[in-house]
mmCIF file of C-alpha atoms in Angstrom:
data_model
loop_
_atom_site.group_PDB
_atom_site.id
_atom_site.type_symbol
_atom_site.label_atom_id
_atom_site.label_comp_id
_atom_site.label_asym_id
_atom_site.label_seq_id
_atom_site.Cartn_x
_atom_site.Cartn_y
_atom_site.Cartn_z
ATOM 1 C CA MET A 28 -0.056 -0.011 0.156
ATOM 2 C CA SER A 29 1.775 3.899 -1.278
ATOM 3 C CA GLU A 30 0.861 6.425 0.438
ATOM 4 C CA ASP A 31 -1.541 7.660 -1.732
ATOM 5 C CA GLY A 32 -3.752 5.341 -0.446
ATOM 6 C CA PRO A 33 -4.350 1.124 -2.009
ATOM 7 C CA ALA A 34 -3.581 -0.041 -5.057
ATOM 8 C CA PRO A 35 -5.230 0.071 -8.130
ATOM 9 C CA LEU A 36 -6.834 -2.724 -9.113
ATOM 10 C CA PRO A 37 -5.920 -3.931 -12.173
ATOM 11 C CA ALA A 38 -8.177 -3.174 -15.948
ATOM 12 C CA HIS A 39 -9.907 -7.423 -15.939
ATOM 13 C CA ARG A 40 -10.831 -6.857 -12.137
ATOM 14 C CA LYS A 41 -12.284 -2.761 -12.888
ATOM 15 C CA ARG A 42 -14.176 -5.003 -15.475
ATOM 16 C CA TYR A 43 -15.526 -8.043 -13.770
ATOM 17 C CA GLY A 44 -14.923 -7.333 -9.905
ATOM 18 C CA PRO A 45 -12.849 -9.172 -7.679
ATOM 19 C CA ARG A 46 -11.780 -12.601 -8.316
ATOM 20 C CA ALA A 47 -13.932 -15.774 -6.938
ATOM 21 C CA PRO A 48 -11.347 -17.914 -4.605
ATOM 22 C CA GLN A 49 -9.628 -21.023 -6.076
ATOM 23 C CA TRP A 50 -11.531 -23.727 -3.783
ATOM 24 C CA LEU A 51 -14.734 -22.379 -5.350
ATOM 25 C CA ARG A 52 -15.071 -24.021 -8.269
ATOM 26 C CA PRO A 53 -13.590 -27.518 -7.235
ATOM 27 C CA ALA A 54 -15.898 -27.761 -4.580
ATOM 28 C CA ILE A 55 -19.258 -27.289 -6.491
ATOM 29 C CA LEU A 56 -17.840 -29.661 -8.939
ATOM 30 C CA TYR A 57 -17.718 -32.453 -5.546
ATOM 31 C CA VAL A 58 -20.617 -31.421 -4.378
ATOM 32 C CA LEU A 59 -22.238 -31.782 -7.948
ATOM 33 C CA LEU A 60 -20.676 -35.503 -8.051
ATOM 34 C CA ALA A 61 -21.888 -35.865 -4.587
ATOM 35 C CA VAL A 62 -25.428 -34.810 -5.422
ATOM 36 C CA ALA A 63 -25.664 -37.189 -9.053
ATOM 37 C CA ALA A 64 -23.905 -40.424 -6.966
ATOM 38 C CA TYR A 65 -26.961 -39.759 -4.085
ATOM 39 C CA GLN A 66 -29.201 -39.928 -7.253
ATOM 40 C CA LEU A 67 -28.049 -42.900 -8.495
ATOM 41 C CA SER A 68 -27.070 -43.969 -5.845
ATOM 42 C CA GLY A 69 -31.215 -44.085 -4.698
ATOM 43 C CA TRP A 70 -32.466 -45.154 -8.175
ATOM 44 C CA LEU A 71 -30.101 -48.086 -8.531
ATOM 45 C CA PHE A 72 -31.257 -49.280 -5.162
ATOM 46 C CA HIS A 73 -34.912 -48.480 -5.946
ATOM 47 C CA ASN A 74 -34.948 -50.872 -8.942
ATOM 48 C CA LEU A 75 -32.452 -52.639 -7.477
ATOM 49 C CA ARG A 76 -33.957 -53.788 -4.040
ATOM 50 C CA GLY A 77 -35.827 -56.862 -4.867
ATOM 51 C CA PHE A 78 -32.635 -58.531 -6.771
ATOM 52 C CA LEU A 79 -30.331 -57.203 -4.032
ATOM 53 C CA GLY A 80 -32.613 -58.784 -0.952
ATOM 54 C CA LEU A 81 -32.743 -62.020 -3.036
ATOM 55 C CA LEU A 82 -28.934 -61.828 -3.235
ATOM 56 C CA PHE A 83 -27.934 -61.427 0.720
ATOM 57 C CA LEU A 84 -30.827 -64.123 1.792
ATOM 58 C CA ALA A 85 -28.349 -65.988 -0.876
ATOM 59 C CA TRP A 86 -25.652 -64.997 1.358
ATOM 60 C CA LEU A 87 -27.554 -65.910 4.573
ATOM 61 C CA LEU A 88 -28.034 -69.492 3.635
ATOM 62 C CA SER A 89 -24.812 -70.228 2.025
ATOM 63 C CA ILE A 90 -22.900 -69.293 4.957
ATOM 64 C CA THR A 91 -25.498 -70.765 7.454
ATOM 65 C CA LEU A 92 -24.452 -74.093 5.240
ATOM 66 C CA GLU A 93 -20.799 -73.447 5.057
ATOM 67 C CA PRO A 94 -20.022 -75.050 8.609
ATOM 68 C CA VAL A 95 -22.072 -78.367 6.790
ATOM 69 C CA VAL A 96 -19.686 -78.056 4.127
ATOM 70 C CA ASP A 97 -16.474 -77.814 6.557
ATOM 71 C CA ARG A 98 -17.305 -80.911 8.103
ATOM 72 C CA LEU A 99 -17.534 -82.882 4.611
ATOM 73 C CA GLU A 100 -14.889 -81.068 3.025
ATOM 74 C CA GLY A 101 -12.327 -82.203 5.855
ATOM 75 C CA TYR A 102 -13.798 -85.664 5.087
ATOM 76 C CA GLY A 103 -12.321 -85.655 2.281
ATOM 77 C CA LEU A 104 -15.443 -84.791 -0.596
ATOM 78 C CA ARG A 105 -14.323 -81.461 -2.452
ATOM 79 C CA ARG A 106 -16.091 -78.314 -1.461
ATOM 80 C CA GLY A 107 -17.920 -78.479 -4.942
ATOM 81 C CA ALA A 108 -19.981 -82.042 -3.907
ATOM 82 C CA ALA A 109 -19.707 -81.237 -0.040
ATOM 83 C CA THR A 110 -21.904 -77.906 -1.098
ATOM 84 C CA GLY A 111 -24.590 -79.984 -3.361
ATOM 85 C CA LEU A 112 -24.762 -82.676 -1.508
ATOM 86 C CA VAL A 113 -25.620 -80.604 1.274
ATOM 87 C CA LEU A 114 -28.040 -78.982 -0.799
ATOM 88 C CA PHE A 115 -29.860 -82.437 -2.415
ATOM 89 C CA GLY A 116 -30.097 -82.943 1.339
ATOM 90 C CA LEU A 117 -31.771 -79.926 1.963
ATOM 91 C CA LEU A 118 -34.619 -80.105 -1.594
ATOM 92 C CA ALA A 119 -35.000 -83.859 -0.685
ATOM 93 C CA PHE A 120 -36.590 -83.067 2.654
ATOM 94 C CA ALA A 121 -38.718 -80.363 1.316
ATOM 95 C CA VAL A 122 -40.110 -82.273 -1.532
ATOM 96 C CA GLY A 123 -40.828 -85.533 1.071
ATOM 97 C CA PHE A 124 -42.303 -83.147 3.690
ATOM 98 C CA VAL A 125 -44.551 -82.393 0.339
ATOM 99 C CA ALA A 126 -45.236 -85.187 -0.442
ATOM 100 C CA VAL A 127 -46.336 -86.813 3.377
ATOM 101 C CA PHE A 128 -47.915 -83.176 4.554
ATOM 102 C CA GLY A 129 -48.853 -81.229 1.656
ATOM 103 C CA THR A 130 -52.415 -82.229 0.669
ATOM 104 C CA LEU A 131 -53.173 -82.209 4.470
ATOM 105 C CA LEU A 132 -51.488 -79.258 4.976
ATOM 106 C CA ALA A 133 -53.708 -77.503 1.923
ATOM 107 C CA GLU A 134 -56.951 -78.737 2.872
ATOM 108 C CA GLN A 135 -56.753 -77.546 6.627
ATOM 109 C CA LEU A 136 -55.179 -74.154 5.537
ATOM 110 C CA GLY A 137 -58.311 -73.723 3.114
ATOM 111 C CA GLN A 138 -60.720 -74.859 5.643
ATOM 112 C CA LEU A 139 -58.993 -72.884 8.509
ATOM 113 C CA LEU A 140 -58.978 -69.182 6.181
ATOM 114 C CA LYS A 141 -63.244 -70.230 5.621
ATOM 115 C CA ALA A 142 -63.321 -71.011 9.283
ATOM 116 C CA LEU A 143 -61.415 -67.875 10.398
ATOM 117 C CA PRO A 144 -64.517 -65.394 10.750
ATOM 118 C CA ASP A 145 -66.386 -67.476 12.522
ATOM 119 C CA ALA A 146 -64.641 -68.737 14.730
ATOM 120 C CA LEU A 147 -63.977 -64.732 15.484
ATOM 121 C CA THR A 148 -67.018 -64.196 15.982
ATOM 122 C CA ALA A 149 -67.729 -67.023 18.058
ATOM 123 C CA VAL A 150 -64.777 -66.091 20.431
ATOM 124 C CA THR A 151 -66.010 -62.412 20.089
ATOM 125 C CA GLU A 152 -69.772 -63.633 20.964
ATOM 126 C CA TRP A 153 -68.547 -65.468 24.635
ATOM 127 C CA ALA A 154 -66.323 -63.014 25.589
ATOM 128 C CA ASN A 155 -69.594 -60.499 25.465
ATOM 129 C CA ARG A 156 -71.734 -62.812 27.504
ATOM 130 C CA VAL A 157 -68.761 -63.695 30.184
ATOM 131 C CA PHE A 158 -67.346 -60.441 30.535
ATOM 132 C CA ASP A 159 -70.476 -58.243 29.468
ATOM 133 C CA THR A 160 -68.766 -56.260 26.478
ATOM 134 C CA ASN A 161 -70.385 -55.343 23.826
ATOM 135 C CA PHE A 162 -67.784 -56.255 20.749
ATOM 136 C CA THR A 163 -68.512 -55.619 17.366
ATOM 137 C CA THR A 164 -69.889 -59.292 15.767
ATOM 138 C CA GLY A 165 -70.969 -60.921 12.852
ATOM 139 C CA PRO A 166 -69.405 -60.291 9.590
ATOM 140 C CA GLU A 167 -68.784 -57.005 10.640
ATOM 141 C CA LEU A 168 -65.977 -58.436 12.643
ATOM 142 C CA LEU A 169 -63.652 -58.800 9.791
ATOM 143 C CA ARG A 170 -66.249 -55.815 6.876
ATOM 144 C CA LEU A 171 -66.429 -59.465 5.363
ATOM 145 C CA THR A 172 -69.483 -58.887 3.095
ATOM 146 C CA PRO A 173 -70.375 -60.673 -0.056
ATOM 147 C CA GLU A 174 -69.353 -57.753 -2.131
ATOM 148 C CA THR A 175 -66.397 -57.477 -0.788
ATOM 149 C CA VAL A 176 -65.303 -60.946 -1.771
ATOM 150 C CA ARG A 177 -66.184 -61.025 -4.902
ATOM 151 C CA ASP A 178 -64.355 -57.676 -4.888
ATOM 152 C CA LEU A 179 -61.408 -59.408 -3.539
ATOM 153 C CA VAL A 180 -61.585 -62.707 -5.961
ATOM 154 C CA GLN A 181 -61.902 -60.973 -8.436
ATOM 155 C CA ARG A 182 -58.856 -58.634 -7.758
ATOM 156 C CA PHE A 183 -56.264 -61.735 -6.259
ATOM 157 C CA THR A 184 -57.405 -64.865 -8.715
ATOM 158 C CA PRO A 185 -55.651 -64.381 -11.832
ATOM 159 C CA GLY A 186 -56.445 -65.914 -15.069
ATOM 160 C CA VAL A 187 -54.786 -68.799 -16.491
ATOM 161 C CA LEU A 188 -51.729 -66.541 -18.019
ATOM 162 C CA GLY A 189 -51.927 -65.439 -14.416
ATOM 163 C CA VAL A 190 -50.924 -68.016 -12.816
ATOM 164 C CA VAL A 191 -48.608 -69.915 -14.832
ATOM 165 C CA SER A 192 -46.793 -66.383 -14.871
ATOM 166 C CA SER A 193 -46.422 -66.349 -11.181
ATOM 167 C CA VAL A 194 -45.650 -70.107 -11.514
ATOM 168 C CA VAL A 195 -42.425 -69.622 -13.507
ATOM 169 C CA GLY A 196 -41.344 -66.365 -11.529
ATOM 170 C CA VAL A 197 -41.276 -67.958 -8.657
ATOM 171 C CA VAL A 198 -39.486 -70.712 -9.875
ATOM 172 C CA PHE A 199 -37.496 -68.563 -11.794
ATOM 173 C CA GLN A 200 -36.253 -66.734 -7.913
ATOM 174 C CA ALA A 201 -35.977 -69.920 -5.870
ATOM 175 C CA MET A 202 -33.700 -71.126 -8.916
ATOM 176 C CA THR A 203 -31.678 -67.955 -8.937
ATOM 177 C CA MET A 204 -31.201 -68.174 -5.149
ATOM 178 C CA LEU A 205 -30.351 -71.615 -5.441
ATOM 179 C CA LEU A 206 -27.509 -71.179 -7.760
ATOM 180 C CA PHE A 207 -26.344 -68.430 -5.736
ATOM 181 C CA VAL A 208 -26.163 -70.058 -2.765
ATOM 182 C CA PHE A 209 -24.933 -72.882 -4.294
ATOM 183 C CA TYR A 210 -21.357 -70.441 -5.838
ATOM 184 C CA MET A 211 -21.577 -68.710 -2.761
ATOM 185 C CA SER A 212 -20.895 -71.473 -0.457
ATOM 186 C CA ALA A 213 -18.528 -74.108 -2.666
ATOM 187 C CA GLU A 214 -16.446 -70.284 -3.936
ATOM 188 C CA GLY A 215 -16.446 -69.031 -0.290
ATOM 189 C CA PRO A 216 -12.970 -69.879 0.507
ATOM 190 C CA ALA A 217 -10.889 -68.751 -3.463
ATOM 191 C CA MET A 218 -14.053 -65.638 -3.127
ATOM 192 C CA ARG A 219 -12.839 -64.505 0.551
ATOM 193 C CA ARG A 220 -9.138 -65.322 -1.169
ATOM 194 C CA THR A 221 -9.781 -62.850 -3.711
ATOM 195 C CA ILE A 222 -11.015 -60.073 -1.794
ATOM 196 C CA SER A 223 -8.625 -60.067 0.449
ATOM 197 C CA SER A 224 -6.193 -60.526 -1.917
ATOM 198 C CA TRP A 225 -7.472 -55.992 -3.226
ATOM 199 C CA PHE A 226 -6.210 -54.872 0.199
ATOM 200 C CA PRO A 227 -3.166 -54.879 1.926
ATOM 201 C CA ALA A 228 -1.786 -57.147 4.951
ATOM 202 C CA ARG A 229 -3.774 -55.372 7.967
ATOM 203 C CA GLN A 230 -7.059 -55.485 6.139
ATOM 204 C CA GLN A 231 -6.411 -58.417 5.163
ATOM 205 C CA ARG A 232 -6.879 -60.094 9.029
ATOM 206 C CA VAL A 233 -10.292 -57.587 9.390
ATOM 207 C CA ILE A 234 -11.559 -58.973 6.361
ATOM 208 C CA SER A 235 -10.887 -62.609 7.430
ATOM 209 C CA THR A 236 -12.747 -61.192 11.289
ATOM 210 C CA VAL A 237 -15.303 -60.223 9.540
ATOM 211 C CA TRP A 238 -16.094 -63.279 7.556
ATOM 212 C CA GLU A 239 -15.442 -65.688 10.536
ATOM 213 C CA ILE A 240 -17.405 -63.350 12.790
ATOM 214 C CA SER A 241 -20.268 -63.324 10.208
ATOM 215 C CA VAL A 242 -20.318 -67.146 9.562
ATOM 216 C CA GLU A 243 -20.475 -68.186 12.921
ATOM 217 C CA LYS A 244 -23.143 -65.202 14.177
ATOM 218 C CA ALA A 245 -25.749 -65.082 11.729
ATOM 219 C CA GLY A 246 -25.181 -68.808 10.049
ATOM 220 C CA GLY A 247 -25.564 -69.867 13.819
ATOM 221 C CA TYR A 248 -28.268 -67.796 14.542
ATOM 222 C CA VAL A 249 -30.429 -68.930 11.441
ATOM 223 C CA VAL A 250 -29.632 -72.254 12.591
ATOM 224 C CA SER A 251 -30.513 -72.019 16.263
ATOM 225 C CA ARG A 252 -34.094 -70.363 15.106
ATOM 226 C CA LEU A 253 -34.764 -73.444 12.637
ATOM 227 C CA ILE A 254 -34.207 -75.896 15.394
ATOM 228 C CA LEU A 255 -36.402 -73.913 17.581
ATOM 229 C CA GLY A 256 -39.128 -73.304 15.494
ATOM 230 C CA ALA A 257 -39.141 -77.135 14.754
ATOM 231 C CA VAL A 258 -39.255 -77.621 17.962
ATOM 232 C CA SER A 259 -42.273 -75.729 18.682
ATOM 233 C CA ALA A 260 -43.827 -76.502 15.872
ATOM 234 C CA VAL A 261 -43.483 -80.323 16.356
ATOM 235 C CA GLY A 262 -44.582 -79.737 20.149
ATOM 236 C CA THR A 263 -47.402 -77.406 19.247
ATOM 237 C CA GLY A 264 -48.802 -79.700 16.677
ATOM 238 C CA ILE A 265 -48.840 -82.837 18.809
ATOM 239 C CA PHE A 266 -50.170 -81.069 22.169
ATOM 240 C CA LEU A 267 -53.030 -79.357 19.439
ATOM 241 C CA MET A 268 -54.033 -83.277 17.622
ATOM 242 C CA ILE A 269 -54.108 -84.469 21.956
ATOM 243 C CA ILE A 270 -56.444 -82.353 22.827
ATOM 244 C CA GLY A 271 -58.261 -82.535 19.204
ATOM 245 C CA VAL A 272 -58.416 -79.055 17.986
ATOM 246 C CA PRO A 273 -58.776 -78.937 14.018
ATOM 247 C CA TYR A 274 -56.263 -77.362 11.590
ATOM 248 C CA TRP A 275 -53.792 -78.442 13.465
ATOM 249 C CA LEU A 276 -50.844 -78.709 11.099
ATOM 250 C CA PRO A 277 -51.130 -75.383 9.738
ATOM 251 C CA LEU A 278 -51.266 -73.857 12.992
ATOM 252 C CA ALA A 279 -48.149 -75.763 14.775
ATOM 253 C CA LEU A 280 -46.032 -74.065 11.590
ATOM 254 C CA TRP A 281 -47.351 -71.148 11.783
ATOM 255 C CA THR A 282 -45.846 -71.257 15.654
ATOM 256 C CA GLY A 283 -42.859 -72.347 15.106
ATOM 257 C CA ILE A 284 -41.981 -70.118 12.692
ATOM 258 C CA VAL A 285 -43.731 -66.638 13.958
ATOM 259 C CA SER A 286 -42.653 -67.501 17.744
ATOM 260 C CA GLN A 287 -38.772 -67.530 16.212
ATOM 261 C CA PHE A 288 -38.428 -65.362 13.455
ATOM 262 C CA VAL A 289 -40.767 -62.344 14.650
ATOM 263 C CA PRO A 290 -38.990 -60.646 17.546
ATOM 264 C CA THR A 291 -40.785 -59.823 20.425
ATOM 265 C CA LEU A 292 -44.207 -59.963 19.358
ATOM 266 C CA GLY A 293 -43.938 -63.618 17.922
ATOM 267 C CA THR A 294 -44.810 -65.209 21.342
ATOM 268 C CA TYR A 295 -47.936 -63.796 21.514
ATOM 269 C CA LEU A 296 -48.811 -64.123 17.987
ATOM 270 C CA ALA A 297 -47.698 -67.879 17.384
ATOM 271 C CA ILE A 298 -50.516 -68.554 20.375
ATOM 272 C CA ALA A 299 -52.729 -65.988 19.730
ATOM 273 C CA LEU A 300 -54.356 -67.515 16.669
ATOM 274 C CA PRO A 301 -54.584 -71.729 17.644
ATOM 275 C CA ALA A 302 -55.976 -69.820 21.200
ATOM 276 C CA ILE A 303 -59.136 -68.418 19.043
ATOM 277 C CA ILE A 304 -59.807 -71.489 17.305
ATOM 278 C CA ALA A 305 -59.573 -74.225 19.676
ATOM 279 C CA ALA A 306 -62.061 -71.848 21.491
ATOM 280 C CA ALA A 307 -64.246 -71.681 19.173
ATOM 281 C CA ASN A 308 -64.454 -75.212 19.352
ATOM 282 C CA GLN A 309 -64.471 -75.349 22.765
ATOM 283 C CA PRO A 310 -64.047 -72.966 25.001
ATOM 284 C CA ILE A 311 -62.188 -74.863 27.163
ATOM 285 C CA ASP A 312 -59.114 -75.799 25.000
ATOM 286 C CA GLY A 313 -58.077 -72.597 24.199
ATOM 287 C CA LEU A 314 -57.926 -71.481 28.313
ATOM 288 C CA TRP A 315 -55.602 -74.823 27.599
ATOM 289 C CA VAL A 316 -53.519 -73.909 24.312
ATOM 290 C CA VAL A 317 -53.041 -70.371 25.893
ATOM 291 C CA LEU A 318 -51.266 -72.407 29.184
ATOM 292 C CA PHE A 319 -49.679 -74.625 27.165
ATOM 293 C CA GLY A 320 -47.976 -71.804 25.298
ATOM 294 C CA THR A 321 -46.789 -69.974 28.376
ATOM 295 C CA ALA A 322 -45.454 -73.245 29.821
ATOM 296 C CA TYR A 323 -43.285 -73.826 26.672
ATOM 297 C CA GLN A 324 -42.230 -70.106 26.872
ATOM 298 C CA GLN A 325 -40.660 -70.581 29.784
ATOM 299 C CA VAL A 326 -39.181 -74.446 28.403
ATOM 300 C CA GLU A 327 -38.109 -72.713 26.146
ATOM 301 C CA ASN A 328 -36.436 -69.892 27.597
ATOM 302 C CA TYR A 329 -34.500 -71.672 30.137
ATOM 303 C CA VAL A 330 -33.664 -74.846 29.108
ATOM 304 C CA LEU A 331 -33.922 -74.703 25.161
ATOM 305 C CA HIS A 332 -33.047 -71.469 23.916
ATOM 306 C CA PRO A 333 -29.903 -71.221 26.327
ATOM 307 C CA ARG A 334 -28.385 -74.140 25.158
ATOM 308 C CA ILE A 335 -29.198 -74.200 21.316
ATOM 309 C CA THR A 336 -28.598 -70.303 21.198
ATOM 310 C CA SER A 337 -25.144 -70.474 23.008
ATOM 311 C CA LYS A 338 -22.661 -69.197 20.513
ATOM 312 C CA THR A 339 -24.919 -66.955 19.231
ATOM 313 C CA VAL A 340 -25.382 -62.877 19.933
ATOM 314 C CA SER A 341 -27.756 -62.296 22.249
ATOM 315 C CA ILE A 342 -30.063 -59.148 21.055
ATOM 316 C CA HIS A 343 -31.618 -56.828 22.816
ATOM 317 C CA PRO A 344 -35.596 -57.325 22.233
ATOM 318 C CA ALA A 345 -36.091 -53.575 21.164
ATOM 319 C CA VAL A 346 -33.627 -54.191 18.938
ATOM 320 C CA ALA A 347 -34.307 -56.607 16.988
ATOM 321 C CA PHE A 348 -38.334 -55.187 16.702
ATOM 322 C CA GLY A 349 -36.944 -52.518 15.073
ATOM 323 C CA SER A 350 -34.286 -53.959 13.014
ATOM 324 C CA VAL A 351 -37.578 -55.772 11.138
ATOM 325 C CA ILE A 352 -39.382 -53.043 11.027
ATOM 326 C CA VAL A 353 -36.518 -51.417 8.812
ATOM 327 C CA GLY A 354 -35.341 -54.363 6.877
ATOM 328 C CA ALA A 355 -39.438 -54.334 5.568
ATOM 329 C CA SER A 356 -39.653 -51.230 5.002
ATOM 330 C CA LEU A 357 -35.780 -51.453 2.577
ATOM 331 C CA PHE A 358 -36.839 -55.395 1.269
ATOM 332 C CA GLY A 359 -39.874 -55.922 2.211
ATOM 333 C CA ALA A 360 -40.191 -59.941 3.802
ATOM 334 C CA ILE A 361 -37.051 -60.805 2.914
ATOM 335 C CA GLY A 362 -35.867 -57.652 4.681
ATOM 336 C CA ALA A 363 -37.498 -58.773 7.744
ATOM 337 C CA LEU A 364 -36.137 -62.003 7.945
ATOM 338 C CA VAL A 365 -32.612 -61.136 7.145
ATOM 339 C CA SER A 366 -32.465 -58.297 9.204
ATOM 340 C CA VAL A 367 -32.016 -59.660 13.036
ATOM 341 C CA PRO A 368 -29.007 -61.724 11.750
ATOM 342 C CA VAL A 369 -27.180 -58.497 10.179
ATOM 343 C CA VAL A 370 -28.077 -56.665 13.562
ATOM 344 C CA ALA A 371 -25.958 -60.184 15.381
ATOM 345 C CA VAL A 372 -22.872 -59.679 13.143
ATOM 346 C CA LEU A 373 -22.408 -55.314 13.683
ATOM 347 C CA GLN A 374 -22.925 -56.046 17.062
ATOM 348 C CA ALA A 375 -20.508 -58.583 17.399
ATOM 349 C CA LEU A 376 -17.836 -56.506 15.006
ATOM 350 C CA VAL A 377 -18.411 -53.699 17.526
ATOM 351 C CA GLU A 378 -18.405 -55.978 20.463
ATOM 352 C CA THR A 379 -15.023 -56.888 18.351
ATOM 353 C CA TYR A 380 -13.286 -53.713 17.398
ATOM 354 C CA GLY A 381 -15.042 -51.384 19.617
ATOM 355 C CA ARG A 382 -13.290 -49.927 22.764
ATOM 356 C CA ARG A 383 -15.244 -49.294 26.136
ATOM 357 C CA TYR A 384 -13.211 -46.449 28.187
ATOM 358 C CA GLU A 385 -13.340 -46.536 31.825
ATOM 359 C CA LEU A 386 -16.027 -44.331 33.707
ATOM 360 C CA VAL A 387 -14.424 -40.820 35.345
ATOM 361 C CA VAL A 388 -17.690 -40.701 37.823
ATOM 362 C CA ASP A 389 -19.474 -43.619 39.457
ATOM 363 C CA THR A 390 -22.649 -43.453 38.387
ATOM 364 C CA GLY A 391 -24.903 -44.530 41.352
ATOM 365 C CA ASP A 392 -22.753 -41.593 43.776
ATOM 366 C CA THR A 393 -24.315 -38.211 41.880
ATOM 367 C CA GLY A 394 -23.829 -36.455 44.613
ATOM 368 C CA ASN A 395 -19.719 -36.228 44.895
ATOM 369 C CA THR A 396 -18.518 -35.042 41.960
ATOM 370 C CA GLY A 397 -15.577 -33.383 43.114
ATOM 371 C CA ASN A 398 -13.575 -35.882 44.110
ATOM 372 C CA THR A 399 -13.334 -38.241 41.301
ATOM 373 C CA GLY A 400 -9.698 -38.788 41.249
ATOM 374 C CA ASP A 401 -7.933 -39.830 38.044
ATOM 375 C CA THR A 402 -9.870 -39.538 35.752
ATOM 376 C CA GLY A 403 -7.455 -40.729 33.310
ATOM 377 C CA GLY A 404 -6.721 -40.125 29.563
ATOM 378 C CA PRO A 405 -6.854 -42.218 26.178
ATOM 379 C CA ASP A 406 -3.917 -44.032 27.531
ATOM 380 C CA ASP A 407 -5.096 -45.084 30.949
ATOM 381 C CA ALA A 408 -8.329 -46.581 29.198
ATOM 382 C CA ALA A 409 -8.880 -50.191 29.023
ATOM 383 C CA PRO A 410 -7.375 -51.429 25.572
ATOM 384 C CA GLY A 411 -9.610 -52.816 23.271
ATOM 385 C CA PRO A 412 -10.008 -56.213 21.687
ATOM 386 C CA GLU A 413 -7.929 -57.923 19.690
ATOM 387 C CA PRO A 414 -9.805 -58.785 16.545
ATOM 388 C CA GLY A 415 -10.056 -61.898 16.751
ATOM 389 C CA ASP A 416 -10.874 -61.951 20.736
ATOM 390 C CA ARG A 417 -15.283 -63.098 20.815
#
């Protein structure tokens, strides 16, 4: 700056004004690229949501089968042959179940759907009579009228072409998922080595640890739930047969599936439907079903569940319920099914790589906050677990 005042501006700055900062143009470019990437990822996610859910479900099934495939491979079988043998065994079991119980299940399920409105009406009338309530009964209970039924039939009953296309679509999705399951399980170690080779040595150890945690937690969770669901379905079916409740097979399957794969509310929803059907036939039978469900739940909680799920992650019920809602919102029914195993894996990863620090103030002594002793620092905190410790 001279003594006569500030230096005069150059001619181009007089004409166009002050020059913009150098960082402004790159920043605008990065913001536009970020917005474009966000829009593109949202569009891809919306259009590929079904395929991504199917792919993730196939991965979940593949890591569920991996412990069995590893054991068969240890006996000398090639990994591809071991995977094919396990899948063939599962398909044979499914075909055998349909051959033995398929006709009975279809008949009882159709009869159950027809009898459900009358059963709800009978239970409601019994509650009004015993407890002096005034709940709605009759067709208005489910708002079922001949016109409503006709509209529902016309809406949800497709023609011959629609049935054929639906069957072809289901078969195609099933074959696609089985193909992904086979390759993900048979080529699991090779795929893990290929992915690990893209990263340095330290990240390779992290990938190996994450993979092991996923196989252990997610696979163990699914296997344990399948076992508990099978035990619950068999026990409930036998009890319903003994006391003479109709439609025992679909009710038993309903109880086994809902009680294990719907967290928090599944236990109550699972036993509610058999109790309603039993009470519609004999009110005392509904009470017996409720008592059986309560007793079995205690046996499962204190005897079966700790032993079968000893190697899986214990998830807080509120977290599990919230994960199901989020999974269903993102991926529909498949998302609701796989959400809890995903949360189990994430929780195990946090426990593995997370670090807990000592509390500087005793939470039970809120009155004496002035004398906290050595508060310590980052170097004084308890070290976190090693990547391999779970």
